[in-house]
XYZ file of C-alpha atoms in Angstrom:
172
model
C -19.952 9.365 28.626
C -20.097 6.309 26.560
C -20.131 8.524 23.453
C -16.413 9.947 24.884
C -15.261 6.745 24.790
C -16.082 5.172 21.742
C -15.126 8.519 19.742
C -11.305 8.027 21.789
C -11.376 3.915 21.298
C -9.569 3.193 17.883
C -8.513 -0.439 17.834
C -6.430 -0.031 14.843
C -4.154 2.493 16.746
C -4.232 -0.153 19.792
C -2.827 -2.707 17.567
C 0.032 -0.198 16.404
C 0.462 0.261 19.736
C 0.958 -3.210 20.979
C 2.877 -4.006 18.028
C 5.751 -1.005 18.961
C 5.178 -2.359 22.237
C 6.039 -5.714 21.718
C 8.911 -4.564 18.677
C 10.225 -1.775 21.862
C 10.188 -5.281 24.294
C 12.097 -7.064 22.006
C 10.217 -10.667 22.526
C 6.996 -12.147 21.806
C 5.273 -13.406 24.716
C 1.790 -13.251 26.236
C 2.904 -10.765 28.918
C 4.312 -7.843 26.395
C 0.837 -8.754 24.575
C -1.460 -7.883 27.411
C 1.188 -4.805 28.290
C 1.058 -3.615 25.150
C -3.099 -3.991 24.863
C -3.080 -2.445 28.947
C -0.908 0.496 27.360
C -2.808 0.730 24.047
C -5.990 1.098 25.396
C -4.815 3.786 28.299
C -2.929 5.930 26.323
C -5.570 6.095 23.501
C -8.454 6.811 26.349
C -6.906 9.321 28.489
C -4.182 10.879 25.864
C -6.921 10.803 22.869
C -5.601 12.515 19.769
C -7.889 15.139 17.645
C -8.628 13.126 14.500
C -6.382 13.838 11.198
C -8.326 16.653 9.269
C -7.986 14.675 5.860
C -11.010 16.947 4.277
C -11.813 13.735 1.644
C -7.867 13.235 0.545
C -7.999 10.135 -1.753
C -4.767 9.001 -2.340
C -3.619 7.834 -6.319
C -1.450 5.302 -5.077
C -0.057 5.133 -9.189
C 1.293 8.448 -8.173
C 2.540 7.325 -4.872
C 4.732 4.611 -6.145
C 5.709 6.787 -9.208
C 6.789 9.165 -6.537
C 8.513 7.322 -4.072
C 10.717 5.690 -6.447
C 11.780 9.304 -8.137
C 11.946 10.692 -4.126
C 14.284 7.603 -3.715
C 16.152 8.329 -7.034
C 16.755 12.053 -5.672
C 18.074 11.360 -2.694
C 20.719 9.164 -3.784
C 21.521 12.019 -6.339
C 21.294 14.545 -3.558
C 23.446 12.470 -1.208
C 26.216 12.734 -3.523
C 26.243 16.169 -4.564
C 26.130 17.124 -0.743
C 29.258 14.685 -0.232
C 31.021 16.613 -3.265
C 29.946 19.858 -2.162
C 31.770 18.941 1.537
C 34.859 17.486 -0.026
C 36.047 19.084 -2.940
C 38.339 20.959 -2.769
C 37.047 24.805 -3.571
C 35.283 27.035 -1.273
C 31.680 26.074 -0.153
C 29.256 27.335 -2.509
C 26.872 30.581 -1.110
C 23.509 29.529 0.582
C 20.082 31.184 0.360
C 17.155 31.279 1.651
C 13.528 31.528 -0.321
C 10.078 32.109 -0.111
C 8.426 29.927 -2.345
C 4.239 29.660 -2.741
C 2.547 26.142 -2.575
C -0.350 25.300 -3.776
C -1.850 22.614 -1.844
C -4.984 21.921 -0.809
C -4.526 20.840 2.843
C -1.959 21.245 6.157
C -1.750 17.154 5.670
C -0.220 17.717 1.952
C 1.660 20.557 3.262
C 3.120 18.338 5.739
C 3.844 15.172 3.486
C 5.489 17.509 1.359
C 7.674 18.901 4.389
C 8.803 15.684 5.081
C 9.632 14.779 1.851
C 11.376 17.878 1.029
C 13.232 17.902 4.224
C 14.937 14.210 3.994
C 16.439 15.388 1.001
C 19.820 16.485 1.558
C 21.003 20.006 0.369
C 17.639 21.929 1.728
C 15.067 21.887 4.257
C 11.982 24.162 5.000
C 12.784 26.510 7.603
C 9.389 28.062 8.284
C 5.778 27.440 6.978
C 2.958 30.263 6.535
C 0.155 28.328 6.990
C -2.269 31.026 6.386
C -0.759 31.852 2.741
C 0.773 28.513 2.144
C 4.099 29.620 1.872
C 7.623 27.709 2.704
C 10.556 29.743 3.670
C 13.461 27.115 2.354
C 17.173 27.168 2.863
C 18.506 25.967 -0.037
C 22.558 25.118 0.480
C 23.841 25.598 -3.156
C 22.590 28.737 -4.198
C 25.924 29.954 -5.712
C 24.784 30.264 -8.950
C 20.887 31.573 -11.025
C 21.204 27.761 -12.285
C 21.638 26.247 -8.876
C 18.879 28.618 -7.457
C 16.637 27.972 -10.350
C 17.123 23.793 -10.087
C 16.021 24.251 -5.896
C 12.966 25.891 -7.023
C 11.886 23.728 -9.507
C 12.436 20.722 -7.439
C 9.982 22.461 -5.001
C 7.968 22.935 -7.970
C 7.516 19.220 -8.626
C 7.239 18.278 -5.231
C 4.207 20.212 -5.245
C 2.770 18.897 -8.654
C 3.466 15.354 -7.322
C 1.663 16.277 -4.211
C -1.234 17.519 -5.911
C -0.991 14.376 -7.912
C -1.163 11.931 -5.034
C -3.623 12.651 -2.866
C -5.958 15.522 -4.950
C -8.369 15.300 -8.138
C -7.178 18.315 -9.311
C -4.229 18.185 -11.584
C -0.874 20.067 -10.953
C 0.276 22.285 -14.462
């Protein structure tokens, strides 16, 4: 029994807890302290959550910061071609939607990449085969072989940047 509970007590997620807590209160005080601790502490004991499956990611955080500045980069880019794309004043380009292999190592990196691919404007993943590691992506300029070839070689280097960040292995 005491094994149970030490494998669901994580007092780094009962911090993050009580901090939201107090953040979701709005006020410091002693009261939303011990709240947020009460709460911490029962929703990490009888709502436990499976631990991440991270299968020995290390994380290059050179990578990282390369990336999130170019991810940041993009999406100011992206914004504004989506804004053009609504308000100019032709016909809205044709859409597709692609299968696309990934070659990641883990469902984690699959998911980071998932998010980061759909906060970009223009595209979003519409379905993920886990088993084969394949996106299905709806891509929302596809009226040209330029367009469509751009889309998939942004996917392209979201993977390699993926790989990059959190596996030994490098992308080609």
């Amino acid at each position: 029994m005491m094994q149970r509970f030490r494998s669901r007590f994580r007092p780094w997620f009962i911090v993050w807890l009580t901090l939201m807590w107090i953040l979701l209160m709005g006020e410091l005080s002693w009261g939303n302290v011990f709240a947020g601790l009460a709460l911490g502490i029962l929703i990490t004991v009888l709502l436990p959550l499976p631990p991440l499956p991270t299968g020995g990611i290390s994380i290059d955080f050179w990578e990282l910061s390369k990336f999130g500045i170019r991810w940041v980069g993009q999406l100011f880019t992206a914004a504004i071609q989506v804004s053009w794309l609504a308000i100019r004043p032709a016909d809205p380009p044709k859409s597709g939607i692609f299968k696309v292999p990934m070659r990641l190592g883990s469902e984690l990196e699959l998911y980071f990449a998932t998010c980061a691919y759909n906060l970009q404007p223009g595209g979003c993943v519409t379905d993920i085969d886990l088993a084969n590691r394949i996106w299905t992506i709806h891509v929302l300029n596809a009226g040209s072989q330029q367009a469509i070839d751009k889309a998939l070689h942004d996917v392209k280097e979201l993977e390699a940047s993926m790989i990059a960040i959190f596996e030994k292995r490098k992308a080609h």
